[in-house]
Amino acid sequence: MVEQQVLRSRRVVTPEGERPASVVFAAGTITAVLPHDAPPPPGARCTDLGDDVLLPGLVDTHVHVNDPGRAEWEGFASATAAAVAGGVTTLVDMPLNSVPPTTTAAHLDVKRAAALGRVHTDTGFWGGAVPGNGADLKALHDAGVFGFKCFLVPSGVDEFPHLDREQLASAMDELARFDGLLIVHAEDPRQIDGAPRPGGRRYADFLASRPPAAEDDAITGLIELAAERGTRVHVLHLSAASAVPLVAAARREGVRLTVETCPHFLTLTAEEVPDGATEFKCCPPIREAANQDALWQALADGVIDCVVSDHSPSTVDLKHRDTGDFATAWGGISSLQLGLPAVWTEARRRGHTLADVAGWMSAGPARLAGLDAVKGAIAPGRDADFTVLDPERTFTVDPARLHHRNPITAYAGRTLHGVVRATYLRGTLVAAQAAGDPGPARAVDAPAGRLIERPTGGS
């Protein structure tokens, strides 16, 4: 007989909002959401969470695991342990920074072999669209990737070249044939080539080298091509709020366009980045406070669809903290374990609710990946993926205590609201606070995650 379990809380975040409830699940699936004081089913094991908030497990569709080939930068074991410790139960791995990149079905097999048996989360994969692999895209789609990433500017690694406009149009034509999803690092190379060259320790100089116009022009070009071809397009890691009106107008005209932003753009500002602090370097860059305000407004208005980490780690030496030179340092923010508390810290200050955060960080990414029938909400029929959060407790980020493989992050020393007390994946406890430790949860030893594919018949 299948054991039933119940998680009871006075604060359960459901698609209808936050309310007291008892959530019943069995065999990895939610079977009922009952009133808080409803008697548990006969024989069910009941855990009362009190005032801790029960959230749907987060879905992070933008993670660079870098495994195989650059596993010293991160790796499946460490990345997914960090994920569940931060309340993330499902992630989708980016196709670059691993060697080989996920640009053919054979390379996807290599990636899956590296991940098998080592993941604490349910883990899927993006494919890559690069010059010359148009004939490989349908095979990757049929093999279960969730979509295809491309760059419009150099990616930072030689094995994953960017597309020029003609190559981009060709890839979009091919994806439109089978309704594949193109996800795009949208910066225009002409704007970047015409901007001041980065160099040295001044963050202001680095910021000037990646102007908002680079994002605006790239997104304008994407919209034009998507409108002509009907291709589904998703803009990755939107940093420049100046592009928000372009996105809103395109949607009104029927363009199939979605957009994400990231915790670092919502919680960190250019004004606070010290010179030489290369742990803050990412592309596109962290911009000014006024830009951040506009991103939050776009989230509130529903123009930005989701918030995902863009966890892009490296070894400490590649950040060049010794010189503090933004031009030569690796660009990427390590934040996979910290996204929920970082976003909640700023969201609560701005008057948003945990239901809002769940919509941005769980339901939205699940919808993007076509997983919304099974992930992203506390509702009957969905996977029993849960995050238990103490929303008022604070902690100070110590990089050495994170599961990230390399102890460097832009959040070091910051005090954040929201301690993840436990994480469940399909009903299994995969992260929990250590006995007597009031700090964030730690991943359990045994990986319980599965390798997942784009749902059959889904987009």
Coordinates of C-alpha atoms in Angstrom, one line a residue:
M1 CA 0.0 0.0 0.0
V2 CA 1.3 3.4 -1.0
E3 CA 2.1 5.6 2.1
Q4 CA 0.3 9.0 2.2
Q5 CA 1.9 12.0 3.7
V6 CA 0.6 15.4 4.8
L7 CA 2.4 18.7 5.1
R8 CA 0.3 21.2 7.1
S9 CA 1.0 24.9 7.4
R10 CA -0.9 28.0 8.2
R11 CA 0.8 29.5 5.2
V12 CA 0.6 27.4 2.0
V13 CA 1.2 29.2 -1.4
T14 CA -1.2 27.8 -3.9
P15 CA -2.2 29.1 -7.4
E16 CA -5.1 30.9 -5.7
G17 CA -2.8 32.6 -3.2
E18 CA -1.5 32.0 0.3
R19 CA -3.8 30.2 2.8
P20 CA -3.8 27.7 5.6
A21 CA -3.9 24.2 4.2
S22 CA -3.0 20.5 4.5
V23 CA -1.3 19.2 1.4
V24 CA -1.7 15.4 0.8
F25 CA 0.7 13.5 -1.4
A26 CA 1.6 9.9 -2.2
A27 CA 3.9 8.2 -4.7
G28 CA 5.5 11.6 -5.5
T29 CA 2.3 13.3 -6.5
I30 CA 0.0 15.8 -4.8
T31 CA -3.4 14.2 -4.3
A32 CA -5.3 16.8 -2.4
V33 CA -5.1 20.3 -0.9
L34 CA -7.4 20.3 2.1
P35 CA -8.4 22.8 4.7
H36 CA -5.8 23.3 7.4
D37 CA -7.8 21.6 10.1
A38 CA -9.0 18.7 7.9
P39 CA -8.3 15.3 9.5
P40 CA -5.4 13.6 7.6
P41 CA -6.3 10.5 5.6
P42 CA -6.3 7.3 7.7
G43 CA -2.7 6.1 8.2
A44 CA -1.1 9.2 6.7
R45 CA 2.1 10.6 8.2
C46 CA 1.5 14.2 9.1
T47 CA 4.1 17.0 9.5
D48 CA 2.9 20.3 11.0
L49 CA 5.1 23.2 9.7
G50 CA 3.4 25.8 11.9
D51 CA 4.0 29.2 10.5
D52 CA 6.8 28.2 8.1
V53 CA 5.7 28.8 4.5
L54 CA 5.1 25.9 2.2
L55 CA 6.0 27.0 -1.4
P56 CA 6.1 25.0 -4.6
G57 CA 9.6 23.9 -5.4
L58 CA 11.4 26.4 -7.5
V59 CA 12.2 25.8 -11.2
D60 CA 15.5 27.3 -12.4
T61 CA 15.7 27.1 -16.2
H62 CA 19.0 29.0 -16.5
V63 CA 21.9 27.1 -14.8
H64 CA 25.5 26.6 -16.1
V65 CA 26.6 23.3 -14.6
N66 CA 29.7 23.1 -16.8
D67 CA 29.9 19.3 -16.6
P68 CA 31.6 17.4 -18.2
G69 CA 34.8 19.2 -19.3
R70 CA 34.8 22.1 -16.9
A71 CA 33.5 20.4 -13.8
E72 CA 36.1 22.2 -11.7
W73 CA 33.9 25.3 -12.3
E74 CA 30.9 23.5 -10.8
G75 CA 29.6 20.0 -11.7
F76 CA 26.3 18.1 -11.4
A77 CA 26.7 17.0 -7.8
S78 CA 27.6 20.4 -6.4
A79 CA 25.2 22.4 -8.6
T80 CA 22.2 20.3 -7.8
A81 CA 23.1 20.1 -4.1
A82 CA 23.2 23.9 -4.0
A83 CA 19.9 24.0 -5.8
V84 CA 18.0 21.9 -3.3
A85 CA 19.6 23.7 -0.4
G86 CA 18.1 26.9 -1.9
G87 CA 14.7 25.5 -2.6
V88 CA 15.1 24.6 -6.3
T89 CA 13.7 21.2 -7.2
T90 CA 14.0 21.3 -11.0
L91 CA 16.7 22.9 -13.2
V92 CA 17.5 23.0 -16.9
D93 CA 21.2 23.0 -17.7
M94 CA 22.7 25.4 -20.3
P95 CA 24.4 23.9 -23.4
L96 CA 27.7 25.7 -23.1
N97 CA 30.8 25.8 -20.8
S98 CA 30.7 22.0 -20.8
V99 CA 33.0 20.2 -23.2
P100 CA 31.5 19.1 -25.5
P101 CA 28.7 21.6 -25.7
T102 CA 25.2 20.3 -26.2
T103 CA 25.0 21.0 -29.9
T104 CA 24.3 17.5 -31.2
A105 CA 22.3 14.5 -30.0
A106 CA 25.6 12.6 -29.4
H107 CA 26.9 15.5 -27.2
L108 CA 23.6 15.4 -25.3
D109 CA 24.2 11.7 -24.6
V110 CA 27.6 12.6 -23.1
K111 CA 26.0 15.3 -20.9
R112 CA 23.3 12.9 -19.7
A113 CA 25.9 10.2 -18.9
A114 CA 27.8 12.7 -16.8
A115 CA 24.7 13.6 -14.9
L116 CA 23.2 10.2 -14.4
G117 CA 22.9 9.2 -10.7
R118 CA 24.6 12.4 -9.5
V119 CA 21.7 14.9 -9.5
H120 CA 19.7 16.1 -6.4
T121 CA 17.2 17.9 -8.6
D122 CA 15.1 16.8 -11.5
T123 CA 17.4 18.0 -14.3
G124 CA 16.8 18.7 -18.0
F125 CA 18.9 20.2 -20.8
W126 CA 18.9 22.9 -23.3
G127 CA 20.4 22.4 -26.7
G128 CA 22.6 24.9 -28.5
A129 CA 22.2 26.7 -31.8
V130 CA 25.6 27.5 -33.3
P131 CA 27.0 28.2 -36.8
G132 CA 26.7 25.0 -38.8
N133 CA 24.5 22.8 -36.6
G134 CA 21.1 23.6 -38.2
A135 CA 20.8 19.9 -39.4
D136 CA 21.3 18.8 -35.7
L137 CA 18.5 20.8 -34.2
K138 CA 15.5 18.5 -35.0
A139 CA 17.4 15.5 -33.7
L140 CA 18.2 17.3 -30.4
H141 CA 14.5 18.3 -30.2
D142 CA 13.4 14.7 -30.7
A143 CA 15.9 13.7 -28.0
G144 CA 14.1 15.8 -25.5
V145 CA 16.0 19.1 -25.1
F146 CA 13.7 21.9 -23.9
G147 CA 14.8 24.4 -26.6
F148 CA 17.9 26.0 -28.1
K149 CA 20.2 28.6 -26.8
C150 CA 22.2 31.0 -29.0
F151 CA 24.4 34.0 -28.6
L152 CA 24.4 37.1 -30.7
V153 CA 27.8 38.2 -29.3
P154 CA 30.9 36.0 -28.4
S155 CA 29.9 33.6 -25.7
G156 CA 33.3 33.6 -23.9
V157 CA 34.2 30.0 -24.9
D158 CA 35.5 29.1 -28.3
E159 CA 33.5 25.9 -28.7
F160 CA 30.2 27.8 -28.6
P161 CA 30.3 30.5 -31.3
H162 CA 27.7 33.2 -31.7
L163 CA 25.2 33.6 -34.6
D164 CA 25.3 36.5 -37.0
R165 CA 21.9 37.8 -38.3
E166 CA 21.8 35.5 -41.3
Q167 CA 22.6 32.5 -39.2
L168 CA 20.1 33.6 -36.6
A169 CA 17.4 33.8 -39.3
S170 CA 18.3 30.4 -40.6
A171 CA 18.1 28.8 -37.1
M172 CA 14.7 30.5 -36.5
D173 CA 13.4 29.1 -39.8
E174 CA 14.5 25.6 -38.8
L175 CA 13.0 25.9 -35.3
A176 CA 9.7 27.2 -36.7
R177 CA 9.3 23.9 -38.7
F178 CA 8.8 22.0 -35.5
D179 CA 7.8 24.8 -33.1
G180 CA 11.0 24.7 -31.2
L181 CA 11.9 27.4 -28.7
L182 CA 14.9 29.7 -29.2
I183 CA 16.4 31.2 -26.1
V184 CA 18.7 34.1 -26.8
H185 CA 21.6 36.0 -25.2
A186 CA 20.4 39.3 -26.7
E187 CA 23.2 41.9 -27.0
D188 CA 24.0 43.5 -30.3
P189 CA 27.7 43.2 -31.3
R190 CA 27.6 46.5 -33.2
Q191 CA 26.6 48.5 -30.1
I192 CA 29.3 46.7 -28.0
D193 CA 31.9 47.2 -30.7
G194 CA 31.1 50.9 -30.7
A195 CA 31.1 51.3 -26.9
P196 CA 34.2 52.2 -24.8
R197 CA 36.5 49.3 -24.4
P198 CA 36.5 47.8 -20.9
G199 CA 39.7 47.7 -18.9
G200 CA 41.0 48.1 -15.4
R201 CA 39.3 48.1 -12.0
R202 CA 36.6 50.7 -12.4
Y203 CA 33.1 49.2 -12.6
A204 CA 31.8 52.3 -14.3
D205 CA 34.1 51.6 -17.2
F206 CA 32.9 48.0 -17.5
L207 CA 29.3 49.1 -17.3
A208 CA 29.8 51.6 -20.1
S209 CA 31.2 48.8 -22.3
R210 CA 27.8 47.0 -22.3
P211 CA 25.3 49.8 -22.9
P212 CA 21.5 49.3 -22.7
A213 CA 21.3 50.0 -26.4
A214 CA 23.0 46.7 -27.0
E215 CA 20.1 44.8 -25.5
D216 CA 17.5 47.1 -27.1
D217 CA 18.9 46.7 -30.6
A218 CA 19.3 42.9 -30.3
I219 CA 15.7 42.5 -29.0
T220 CA 14.4 44.7 -31.7
G221 CA 16.1 42.5 -34.3
L222 CA 14.7 39.3 -32.6
I223 CA 11.2 40.7 -32.6
E224 CA 11.4 41.5 -36.4
L225 CA 12.6 38.0 -37.2
A226 CA 10.1 36.3 -34.9
A227 CA 7.2 38.3 -36.3
E228 CA 8.2 37.3 -39.8
R229 CA 8.7 33.6 -39.0
G230 CA 6.4 32.8 -36.1
T231 CA 9.2 31.3 -34.1
R232 CA 8.9 31.2 -30.4
V233 CA 11.6 33.3 -28.8
H234 CA 12.7 33.8 -25.2
V235 CA 15.0 36.6 -24.1
L236 CA 17.5 35.5 -21.5
H237 CA 18.7 37.5 -18.5
L238 CA 17.1 40.9 -19.3
S239 CA 19.2 43.6 -17.7
A240 CA 18.2 46.8 -19.6
A241 CA 14.7 48.0 -18.5
S242 CA 14.7 50.2 -21.6
A243 CA 13.8 47.1 -23.6
V244 CA 10.6 46.4 -21.6
P245 CA 8.3 48.6 -23.9
L246 CA 9.7 46.8 -26.9
V247 CA 8.7 43.5 -25.4
A248 CA 5.2 44.7 -24.4
A249 CA 4.5 46.2 -27.8
A250 CA 5.6 43.0 -29.6
R251 CA 3.3 40.9 -27.5
R252 CA 0.4 43.2 -28.3
E253 CA 1.1 42.5 -32.0
G254 CA 1.1 38.7 -31.4
V255 CA 4.8 38.0 -31.4
R256 CA 5.5 34.8 -29.5
L257 CA 8.0 36.4 -27.1
T258 CA 8.8 35.8 -23.4
V259 CA 11.5 37.2 -21.2
E260 CA 13.3 36.5 -18.0
T261 CA 15.4 38.5 -15.5
C262 CA 17.7 37.4 -12.7
P263 CA 18.1 37.9 -9.0
H264 CA 21.3 39.9 -9.3
F265 CA 19.6 42.5 -11.6
L266 CA 16.7 42.7 -9.0
T267 CA 18.8 42.9 -5.9
L268 CA 22.2 44.4 -6.7
T269 CA 22.9 47.9 -8.2
A270 CA 25.8 49.4 -10.1
E271 CA 26.2 52.1 -7.5
E272 CA 27.1 49.6 -4.8
V273 CA 29.7 47.6 -6.8
P274 CA 33.2 48.4 -5.5
D275 CA 35.9 48.9 -8.0
G276 CA 37.9 45.7 -8.5
A277 CA 35.1 43.5 -7.2
T278 CA 35.0 41.2 -10.2
E279 CA 32.6 38.8 -8.4
F280 CA 29.9 41.2 -9.6
K281 CA 30.9 40.9 -13.3
C282 CA 28.3 39.5 -15.6
C283 CA 27.1 40.1 -19.2
P284 CA 24.8 41.9 -19.6
P285 CA 25.8 43.9 -16.5
I286 CA 24.2 44.9 -13.2
R287 CA 22.9 48.3 -13.9
E288 CA 21.8 51.4 -11.9
A289 CA 19.1 51.6 -9.2
A290 CA 16.6 53.4 -11.4
N291 CA 16.9 50.6 -14.0
Q292 CA 16.3 48.1 -11.2
D293 CA 13.1 49.9 -10.2
A294 CA 11.9 49.6 -13.7
L295 CA 12.6 45.9 -13.8
W296 CA 10.5 45.4 -10.7
Q297 CA 7.7 47.3 -12.3
A298 CA 7.9 45.1 -15.4
L299 CA 7.6 42.0 -13.2
A300 CA 4.6 43.5 -11.4
D301 CA 3.0 44.3 -14.8
G302 CA 3.6 40.8 -16.1
V303 CA 5.9 41.9 -18.9
I304 CA 8.8 39.9 -17.4
D305 CA 7.7 36.3 -17.2
C306 CA 10.1 34.7 -14.8
V307 CA 13.1 35.1 -12.5
V308 CA 15.9 32.5 -12.9
S309 CA 19.5 32.4 -11.6
D310 CA 21.8 32.4 -14.6
H311 CA 24.2 30.7 -12.2
S312 CA 27.5 31.0 -14.2
P313 CA 30.3 30.0 -11.8
S314 CA 34.0 29.6 -12.4
T315 CA 37.1 28.8 -10.4
V316 CA 38.2 31.6 -8.1
D317 CA 41.4 32.4 -10.1
L318 CA 39.3 33.1 -13.3
K319 CA 37.7 36.0 -11.4
H320 CA 41.1 37.8 -11.3
R321 CA 40.5 39.2 -7.8
D322 CA 44.3 39.8 -7.6
T323 CA 44.1 42.4 -10.3
G324 CA 40.4 43.4 -10.1
D325 CA 40.4 43.8 -13.9
F326 CA 36.9 43.6 -15.2
A327 CA 38.1 43.2 -18.8
T328 CA 39.9 39.9 -18.1
A329 CA 37.7 38.4 -15.3
W330 CA 35.2 35.6 -16.1
G331 CA 31.7 37.0 -16.3
G332 CA 29.1 35.3 -14.2
I333 CA 27.3 35.4 -10.9
S334 CA 27.2 32.4 -8.6
S335 CA 23.8 32.4 -7.0
L336 CA 22.0 29.1 -7.5
Q337 CA 21.6 28.5 -3.7
L338 CA 20.7 32.1 -2.9
G339 CA 18.1 33.1 -5.5
L340 CA 15.0 32.7 -3.3
P341 CA 16.3 34.6 -0.2
A342 CA 17.9 37.3 -2.4
V343 CA 14.7 37.9 -4.3
W344 CA 12.4 37.6 -1.3
T345 CA 14.6 40.1 0.6
E346 CA 14.0 42.8 -2.0
A347 CA 10.4 41.7 -2.8
R348 CA 9.2 42.1 0.8
R349 CA 10.8 45.5 0.9
R350 CA 8.9 46.5 -2.1
G351 CA 5.6 45.2 -0.9
H352 CA 5.4 42.0 -2.9
T353 CA 4.2 38.7 -1.5
L354 CA 5.6 35.2 -1.4
A355 CA 2.8 34.2 -3.8
D356 CA 4.3 36.8 -6.2
V357 CA 7.8 35.2 -5.8
A358 CA 6.4 31.7 -6.4
G359 CA 4.8 32.9 -9.6
W360 CA 8.1 34.4 -10.8
M361 CA 10.4 31.6 -9.7
S362 CA 8.3 28.5 -9.9
A363 CA 5.2 28.8 -12.0
G364 CA 6.8 31.1 -14.6
P365 CA 9.9 29.0 -15.4
A366 CA 7.8 25.8 -15.4
R367 CA 5.6 27.3 -18.0
L368 CA 8.6 28.4 -20.1
A369 CA 9.9 24.8 -20.1
G370 CA 6.5 23.2 -20.8
L371 CA 6.6 21.6 -17.4
D372 CA 3.6 23.4 -15.9
A373 CA 1.4 20.2 -16.0
V374 CA 3.7 18.6 -13.4
K375 CA 5.8 21.4 -11.8
G376 CA 5.5 24.9 -10.5
A377 CA 2.4 24.8 -8.2
I378 CA 0.9 23.2 -5.2
A379 CA -2.1 21.6 -6.7
P380 CA -3.5 18.1 -7.2
G381 CA -1.8 16.2 -9.9
R382 CA 1.5 18.1 -9.7
D383 CA 4.7 16.6 -8.4
A384 CA 5.1 16.8 -4.7
D385 CA 8.0 19.4 -4.9
F386 CA 8.0 21.7 -1.9
T387 CA 10.2 24.4 -0.3
V388 CA 9.7 25.1 3.4
L389 CA 10.7 28.6 4.1
D390 CA 11.1 30.7 7.3
P391 CA 10.5 34.0 5.7
E392 CA 11.4 36.3 8.6
R393 CA 14.6 34.6 9.7
T394 CA 17.8 36.2 8.3
F395 CA 21.3 34.8 7.6
T396 CA 24.5 36.3 6.4
V397 CA 26.0 34.7 3.3
D398 CA 29.3 32.9 3.9
P399 CA 30.5 31.5 0.5
A400 CA 32.4 28.8 2.3
R401 CA 29.1 27.3 3.7
L402 CA 27.4 27.1 0.3
H403 CA 27.3 24.0 -1.8
H404 CA 28.7 25.9 -4.8
R405 CA 32.1 24.3 -5.7
N406 CA 34.0 27.6 -5.7
P407 CA 33.6 29.9 -2.7
I408 CA 33.1 33.2 -4.5
T409 CA 29.8 35.1 -5.0
A410 CA 28.6 38.6 -5.3
Y411 CA 26.3 38.0 -2.3
A412 CA 29.2 37.4 0.2
G413 CA 28.6 39.2 3.5
R414 CA 25.0 40.2 2.6
T415 CA 22.2 39.6 5.2
L416 CA 19.2 38.0 3.5
H417 CA 15.7 37.3 4.7
G418 CA 14.3 33.8 4.2
V419 CA 15.9 30.6 5.5
V420 CA 15.1 27.5 3.5
R421 CA 14.4 24.9 6.2
A422 CA 13.6 21.9 4.0
T423 CA 13.1 20.9 0.4
Y424 CA 11.1 18.0 -1.0
L425 CA 11.4 16.4 -4.4
R426 CA 8.5 14.3 -5.5
G427 CA 7.8 13.8 -1.8
T428 CA 11.3 12.9 -0.8
L429 CA 13.2 15.1 1.7
V430 CA 16.3 16.2 -0.3
A431 CA 17.5 19.1 1.9
A432 CA 17.0 19.9 5.6
Q433 CA 18.5 22.0 8.4
A434 CA 21.1 20.2 10.4
A435 CA 20.1 19.5 14.0
G436 CA 20.6 22.6 16.1
D437 CA 21.6 24.7 13.1
P438 CA 19.3 27.7 12.5
G439 CA 21.0 28.4 9.2
P440 CA 19.8 27.3 5.7
A441 CA 19.2 23.7 4.8
R442 CA 21.9 21.4 3.5
A443 CA 21.4 18.8 0.8
V444 CA 21.0 15.2 2.0
D445 CA 23.7 12.8 0.9
A446 CA 21.8 10.6 -1.6
P447 CA 20.9 12.2 -4.9
A448 CA 17.2 11.6 -5.6
G449 CA 16.8 13.6 -8.8
R450 CA 15.9 12.3 -12.3
L451 CA 17.0 13.3 -15.8
I452 CA 13.9 14.8 -17.5
E453 CA 13.0 15.6 -21.1
R454 CA 10.7 18.1 -22.7
P455 CA 7.1 16.6 -22.3
T456 CA 6.0 14.6 -25.3
G457 CA 3.8 16.6 -27.5
G458 CA 4.7 19.8 -25.6
S459 CA 6.6 22.7 -26.8

